[in-house]
Coordinates of C-alpha atoms in Angstrom, one line a residue:
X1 CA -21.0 -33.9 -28.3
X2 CA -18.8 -31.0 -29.5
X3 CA -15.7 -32.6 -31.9
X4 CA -12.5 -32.7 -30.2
X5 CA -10.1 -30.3 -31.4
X6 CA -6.1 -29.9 -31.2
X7 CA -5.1 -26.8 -30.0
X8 CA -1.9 -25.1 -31.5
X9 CA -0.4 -23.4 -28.3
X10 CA 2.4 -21.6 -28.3
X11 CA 5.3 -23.7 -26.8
X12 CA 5.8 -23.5 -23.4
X13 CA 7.9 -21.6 -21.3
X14 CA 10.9 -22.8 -19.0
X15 CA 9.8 -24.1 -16.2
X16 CA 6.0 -24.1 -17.4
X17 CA 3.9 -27.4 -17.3
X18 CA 0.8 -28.3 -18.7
X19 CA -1.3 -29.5 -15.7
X20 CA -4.8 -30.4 -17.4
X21 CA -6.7 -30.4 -20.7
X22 CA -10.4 -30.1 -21.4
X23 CA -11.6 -30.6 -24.8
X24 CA -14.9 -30.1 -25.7
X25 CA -15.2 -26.9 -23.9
X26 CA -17.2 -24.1 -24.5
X27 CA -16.3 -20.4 -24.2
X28 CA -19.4 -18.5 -23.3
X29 CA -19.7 -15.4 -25.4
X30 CA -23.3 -14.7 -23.7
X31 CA -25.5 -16.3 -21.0
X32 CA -26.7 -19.2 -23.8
X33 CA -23.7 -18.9 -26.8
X34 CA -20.3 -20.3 -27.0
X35 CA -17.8 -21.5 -29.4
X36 CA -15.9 -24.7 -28.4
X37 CA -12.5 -25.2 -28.3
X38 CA -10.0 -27.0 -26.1
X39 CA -9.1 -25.6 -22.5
X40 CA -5.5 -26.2 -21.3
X41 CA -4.4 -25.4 -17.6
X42 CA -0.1 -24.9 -16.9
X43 CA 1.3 -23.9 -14.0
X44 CA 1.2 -20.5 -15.6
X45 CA -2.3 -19.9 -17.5
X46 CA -5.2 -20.6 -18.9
X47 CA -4.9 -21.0 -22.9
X48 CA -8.1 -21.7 -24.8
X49 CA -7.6 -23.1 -28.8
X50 CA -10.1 -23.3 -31.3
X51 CA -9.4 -24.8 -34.5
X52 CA -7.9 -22.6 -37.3
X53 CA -7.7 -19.3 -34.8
X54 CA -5.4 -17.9 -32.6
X55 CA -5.3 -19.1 -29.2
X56 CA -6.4 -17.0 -26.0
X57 CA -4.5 -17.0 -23.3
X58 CA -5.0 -15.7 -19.4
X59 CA -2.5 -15.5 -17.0
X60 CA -3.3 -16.7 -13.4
X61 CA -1.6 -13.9 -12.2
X62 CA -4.7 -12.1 -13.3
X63 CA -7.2 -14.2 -11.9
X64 CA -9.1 -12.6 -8.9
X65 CA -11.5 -15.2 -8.5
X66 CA -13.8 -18.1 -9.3
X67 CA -17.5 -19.1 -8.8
X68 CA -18.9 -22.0 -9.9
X69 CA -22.3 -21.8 -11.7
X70 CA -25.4 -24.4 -12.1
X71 CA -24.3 -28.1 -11.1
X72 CA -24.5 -32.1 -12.6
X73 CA -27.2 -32.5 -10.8
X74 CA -29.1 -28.9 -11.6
X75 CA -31.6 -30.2 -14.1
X76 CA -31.9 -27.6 -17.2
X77 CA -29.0 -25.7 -15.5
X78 CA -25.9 -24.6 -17.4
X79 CA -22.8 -26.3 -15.8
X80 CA -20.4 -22.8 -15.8
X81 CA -17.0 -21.4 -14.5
X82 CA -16.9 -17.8 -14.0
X83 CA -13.6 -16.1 -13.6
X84 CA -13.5 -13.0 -13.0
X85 CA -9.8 -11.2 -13.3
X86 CA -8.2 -8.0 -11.8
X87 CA -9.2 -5.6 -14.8
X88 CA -12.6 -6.1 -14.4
X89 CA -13.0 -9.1 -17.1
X90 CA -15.3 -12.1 -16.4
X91 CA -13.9 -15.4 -18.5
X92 CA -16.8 -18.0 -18.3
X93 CA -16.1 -21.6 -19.8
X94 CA -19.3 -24.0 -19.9
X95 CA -18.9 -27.7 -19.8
X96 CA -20.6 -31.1 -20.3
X97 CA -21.5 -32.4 -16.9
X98 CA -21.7 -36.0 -18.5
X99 CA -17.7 -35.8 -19.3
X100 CA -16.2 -33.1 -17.4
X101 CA -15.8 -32.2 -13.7
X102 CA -14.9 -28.6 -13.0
X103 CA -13.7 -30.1 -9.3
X104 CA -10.0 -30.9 -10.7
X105 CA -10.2 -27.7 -12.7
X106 CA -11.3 -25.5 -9.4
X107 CA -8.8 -27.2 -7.5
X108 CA -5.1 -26.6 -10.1
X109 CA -6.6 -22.8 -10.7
X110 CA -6.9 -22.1 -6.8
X111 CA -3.7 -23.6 -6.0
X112 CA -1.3 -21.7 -8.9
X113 CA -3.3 -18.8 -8.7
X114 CA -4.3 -18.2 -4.9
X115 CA -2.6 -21.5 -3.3
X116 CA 0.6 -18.9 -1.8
X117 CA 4.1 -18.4 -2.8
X118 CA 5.2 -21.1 -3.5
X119 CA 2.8 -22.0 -6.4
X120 CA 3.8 -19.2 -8.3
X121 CA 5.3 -19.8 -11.3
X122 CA 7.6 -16.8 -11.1
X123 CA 9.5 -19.4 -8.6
X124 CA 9.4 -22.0 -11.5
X125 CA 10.6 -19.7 -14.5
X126 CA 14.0 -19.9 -14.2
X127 CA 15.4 -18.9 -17.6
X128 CA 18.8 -18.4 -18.4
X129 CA 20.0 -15.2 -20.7
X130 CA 23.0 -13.7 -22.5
X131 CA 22.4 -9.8 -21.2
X132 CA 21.9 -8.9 -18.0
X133 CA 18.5 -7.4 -17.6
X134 CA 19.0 -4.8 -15.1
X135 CA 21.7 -3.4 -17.3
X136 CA 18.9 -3.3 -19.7
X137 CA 18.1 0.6 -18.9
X138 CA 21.2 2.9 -18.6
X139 CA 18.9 5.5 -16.8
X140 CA 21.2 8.4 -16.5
X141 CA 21.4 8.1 -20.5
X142 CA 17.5 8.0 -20.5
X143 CA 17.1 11.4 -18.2
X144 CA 19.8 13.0 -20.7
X145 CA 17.8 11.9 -23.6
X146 CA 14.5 13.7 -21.9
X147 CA 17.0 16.7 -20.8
X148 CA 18.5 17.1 -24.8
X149 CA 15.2 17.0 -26.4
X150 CA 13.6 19.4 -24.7
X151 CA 16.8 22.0 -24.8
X152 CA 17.3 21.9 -20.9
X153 CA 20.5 20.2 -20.6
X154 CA 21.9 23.2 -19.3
X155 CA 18.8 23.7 -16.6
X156 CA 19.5 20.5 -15.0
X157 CA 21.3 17.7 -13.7
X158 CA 21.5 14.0 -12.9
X159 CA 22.1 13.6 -9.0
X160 CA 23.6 10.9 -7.5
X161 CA 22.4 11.9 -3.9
X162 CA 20.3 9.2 -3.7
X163 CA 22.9 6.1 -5.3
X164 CA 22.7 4.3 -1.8
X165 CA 18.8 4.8 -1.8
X166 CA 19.8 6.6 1.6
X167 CA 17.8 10.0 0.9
X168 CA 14.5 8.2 -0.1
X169 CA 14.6 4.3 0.2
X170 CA 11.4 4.3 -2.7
X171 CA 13.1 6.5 -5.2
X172 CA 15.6 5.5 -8.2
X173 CA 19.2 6.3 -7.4
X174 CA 19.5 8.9 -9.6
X175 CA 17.6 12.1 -9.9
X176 CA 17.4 15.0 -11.7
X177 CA 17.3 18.5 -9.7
X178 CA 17.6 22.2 -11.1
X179 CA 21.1 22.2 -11.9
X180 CA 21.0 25.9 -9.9
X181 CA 20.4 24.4 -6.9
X182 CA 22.2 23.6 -3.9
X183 CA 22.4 19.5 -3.1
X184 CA 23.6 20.2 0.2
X185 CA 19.8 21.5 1.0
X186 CA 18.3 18.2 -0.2
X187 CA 18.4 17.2 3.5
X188 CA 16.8 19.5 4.6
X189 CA 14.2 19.0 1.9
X190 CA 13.4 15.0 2.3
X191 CA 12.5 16.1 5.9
X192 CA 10.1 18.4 5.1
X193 CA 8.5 15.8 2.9
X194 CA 6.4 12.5 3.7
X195 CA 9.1 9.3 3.4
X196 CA 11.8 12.0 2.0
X197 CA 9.7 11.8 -1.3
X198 CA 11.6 15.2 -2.5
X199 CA 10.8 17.1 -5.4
X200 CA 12.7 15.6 -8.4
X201 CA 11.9 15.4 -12.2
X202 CA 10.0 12.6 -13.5
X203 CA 9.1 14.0 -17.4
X204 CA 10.0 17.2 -19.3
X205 CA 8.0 18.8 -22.4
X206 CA 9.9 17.9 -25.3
X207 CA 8.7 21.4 -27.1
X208 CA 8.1 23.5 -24.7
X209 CA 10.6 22.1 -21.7
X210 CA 7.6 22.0 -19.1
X211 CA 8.7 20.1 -16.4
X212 CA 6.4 17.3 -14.5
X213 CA 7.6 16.9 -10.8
X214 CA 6.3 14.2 -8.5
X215 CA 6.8 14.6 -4.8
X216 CA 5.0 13.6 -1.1
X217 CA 2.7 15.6 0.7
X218 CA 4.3 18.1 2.9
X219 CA 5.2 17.3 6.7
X220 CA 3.5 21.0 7.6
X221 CA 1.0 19.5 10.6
X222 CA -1.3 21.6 12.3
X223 CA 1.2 24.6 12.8
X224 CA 1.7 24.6 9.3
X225 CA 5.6 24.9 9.3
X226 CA 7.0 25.6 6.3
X227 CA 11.1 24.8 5.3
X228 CA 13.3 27.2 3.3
X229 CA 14.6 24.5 1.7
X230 CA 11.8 23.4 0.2
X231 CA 10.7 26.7 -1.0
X232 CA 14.0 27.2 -2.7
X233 CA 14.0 24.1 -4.4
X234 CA 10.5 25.1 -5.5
X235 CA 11.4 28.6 -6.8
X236 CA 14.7 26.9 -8.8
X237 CA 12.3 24.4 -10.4
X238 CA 10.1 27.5 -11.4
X239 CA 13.4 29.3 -12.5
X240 CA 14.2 26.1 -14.8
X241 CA 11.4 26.3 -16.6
X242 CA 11.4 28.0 -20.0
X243 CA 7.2 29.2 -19.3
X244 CA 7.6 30.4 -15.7
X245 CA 6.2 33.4 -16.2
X246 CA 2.8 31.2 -16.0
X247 CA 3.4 30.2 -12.5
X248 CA 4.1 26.7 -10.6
X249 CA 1.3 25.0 -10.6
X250 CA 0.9 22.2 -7.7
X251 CA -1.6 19.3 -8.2
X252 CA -2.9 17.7 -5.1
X253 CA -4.5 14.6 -6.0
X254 CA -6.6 13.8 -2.5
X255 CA -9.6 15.6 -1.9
X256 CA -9.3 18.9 0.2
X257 CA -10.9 17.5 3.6
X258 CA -8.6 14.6 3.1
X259 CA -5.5 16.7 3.0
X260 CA -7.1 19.1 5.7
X261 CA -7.4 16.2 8.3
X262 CA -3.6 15.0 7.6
X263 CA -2.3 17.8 9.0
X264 CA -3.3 16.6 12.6
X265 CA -1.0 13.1 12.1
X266 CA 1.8 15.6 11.1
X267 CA 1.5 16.0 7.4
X268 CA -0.5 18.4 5.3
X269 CA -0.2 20.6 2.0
X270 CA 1.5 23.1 0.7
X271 CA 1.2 27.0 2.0
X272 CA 1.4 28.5 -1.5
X273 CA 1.7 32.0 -0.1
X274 CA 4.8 31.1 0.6
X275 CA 6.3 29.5 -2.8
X276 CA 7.0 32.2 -5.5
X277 CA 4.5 32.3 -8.1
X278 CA 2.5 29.2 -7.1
X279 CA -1.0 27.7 -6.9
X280 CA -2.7 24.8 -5.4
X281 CA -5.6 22.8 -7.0
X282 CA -6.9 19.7 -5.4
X283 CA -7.9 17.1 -7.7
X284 CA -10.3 14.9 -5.5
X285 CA -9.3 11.7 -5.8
X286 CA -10.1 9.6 -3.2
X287 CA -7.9 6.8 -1.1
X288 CA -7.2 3.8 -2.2
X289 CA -9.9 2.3 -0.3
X290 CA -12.9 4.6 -1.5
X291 CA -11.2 3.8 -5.2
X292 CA -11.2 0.4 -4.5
X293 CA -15.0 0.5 -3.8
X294 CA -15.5 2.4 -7.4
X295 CA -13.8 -0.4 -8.9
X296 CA -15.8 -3.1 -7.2
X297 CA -19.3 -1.3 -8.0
X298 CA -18.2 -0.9 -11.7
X299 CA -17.7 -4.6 -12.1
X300 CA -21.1 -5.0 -10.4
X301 CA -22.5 -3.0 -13.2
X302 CA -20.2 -4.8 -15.6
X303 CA -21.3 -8.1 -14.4
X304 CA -25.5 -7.1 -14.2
X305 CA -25.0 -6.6 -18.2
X306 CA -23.4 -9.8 -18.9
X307 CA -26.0 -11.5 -21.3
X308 CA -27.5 -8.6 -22.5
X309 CA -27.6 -6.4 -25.6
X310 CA -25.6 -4.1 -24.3
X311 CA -22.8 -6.6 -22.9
X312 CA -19.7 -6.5 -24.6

């Protein structure tokens, strides 16, 4: 029987309670090696302590979930937990069936991890502090500071069209526009663009003052209409840029067909005969479904190593 060891965890947080402690247990490192150490469950995560190291420690936040593995009554089986989080890890504890019981274990993990709302220890944590942490970022300071070090402080400006989140409900309230453009069109703009996701600065080249923009697809449809609005905003962010004799370049992540077939629901992509200077490459990413898939059949993979020389 493995010696029972103290673990030296880091004290808890407000609001955080220990819930259950293993000792004895083993951290599989393959399909037949371990180390043992002590297993802790709070209401927050998973710590695991060996003796004389540093303590591991997995947030149930991250957990995406369980499966249990052999059983008491499996003769020559290997009485396992496999957890398997949401960056593709797999954390597998083993345990002596003659002293432990994963059933209480199971049953704390699927409540503060999957168990609903009102498990979650972000409803618990309830810490009190001297600064005010959404005064923590003075964001107009933070787009001067990009703006200054990249010698375009005079090619554009913080905007406060969008302080009452009234232009685009899912962007910050202040943006940064060519400062040679006209706010009034901004309207005209978010209409032209899916969820009134305009154009607007997100990172500039500190050397060479290349700006990144983000935006939403176009609202173009099967007609492909077009807005001058958009166009000029387009050909002032090309103006602002210190290397536009190279051209705007516009990155559409989807694949082609995808973009193709959204211009029958009433969206599209852009017509770049008609923005000055322009070109279109589509990157082929697929939707978050179809990526979703990729990720699933790489943990597949990930999990058909797990024991094996080339398992990491």
């Amino acid at each position: 029987m493995a010696a029972e060891l103290e673990p030296e965890l880091s004290p808890l947080l407000p609001g955080e309670t220990e819930l259950l402690r293993f000792t004895g247990v083993m951290l599989m490192l393959n399909e037949s090696e371990g180390v043992d150490g002590n297993l802790t469950v709070t209401n927050f995560q998973l710590c695991f302590a060996q003796r004389g190291k540093r303590p591991k420690y997995l947030a149930l936040g991250l957990l995406a979930g369980l499966q249990n593995i052999g059983g008491k009554t499996s003769r020559g089986a290997q009485y396992l937990l496999d957890i398997a989080t949401k960056d593709g890890r797999h954390v597998v504890f083993g345990f002596n069936p003659q002293t432990h019981s994963r059933r209480d274990l199971v049953a704390l993990i699927q409540e503060h991890a999957f168990g609903g709302q009102e498990h979650m220890f972000a409803f618990a944590h309830n810490p009190s502090y001297t600064v005010d942490g959404w005064l923590s970022l003075d964001l107009e300071a933070e787009y001067r500071r990009l703006l200054e070090r990249s010698g375009g402080a005079e090619l554009w400006a913080v905007s406060r069209v969008n302080e009452a989140y009234m232009l685009c409900s899912s962007y910050p309230k202040l943006l940064v526009f060519p400062s040679g453009f006209d706010a009034a069109q901004l309207d005209d703009v978010a209409a032209h663009r899916s969820k009134g996701r305009v154009p607007a600065l997100t990172w500039i080249h500190p050397r060479t003052g290349a700006p990144l923009i983000r935006c939403a697809q176009p609202l173009t449809g099967v007609m492909r209409s077009s807005s001058a609005a958009d166009q000029a905003l387009f050909q002032a962010i090309l103006a602002a840029s210190p290397a536009q004799r190279k051209g705007l370049h516009i990155l559409d992540c989807r694949p082609r067909v995808n973009a193709v077939a959204n211009t029958a629901m009433g969206r599209g992509y852009e017509d770049v005969s008609k923005y000055e200077n322009a070109d279109l490459a589509f990157l082929g990413i697929a939707n978050i479904h179809a990526v979703r898939k990729a990720m699933t059949r790489v943990r597949l993979l990930c999990d058909a190593t797990f024991g094996t020389a080339d398992h990491d």
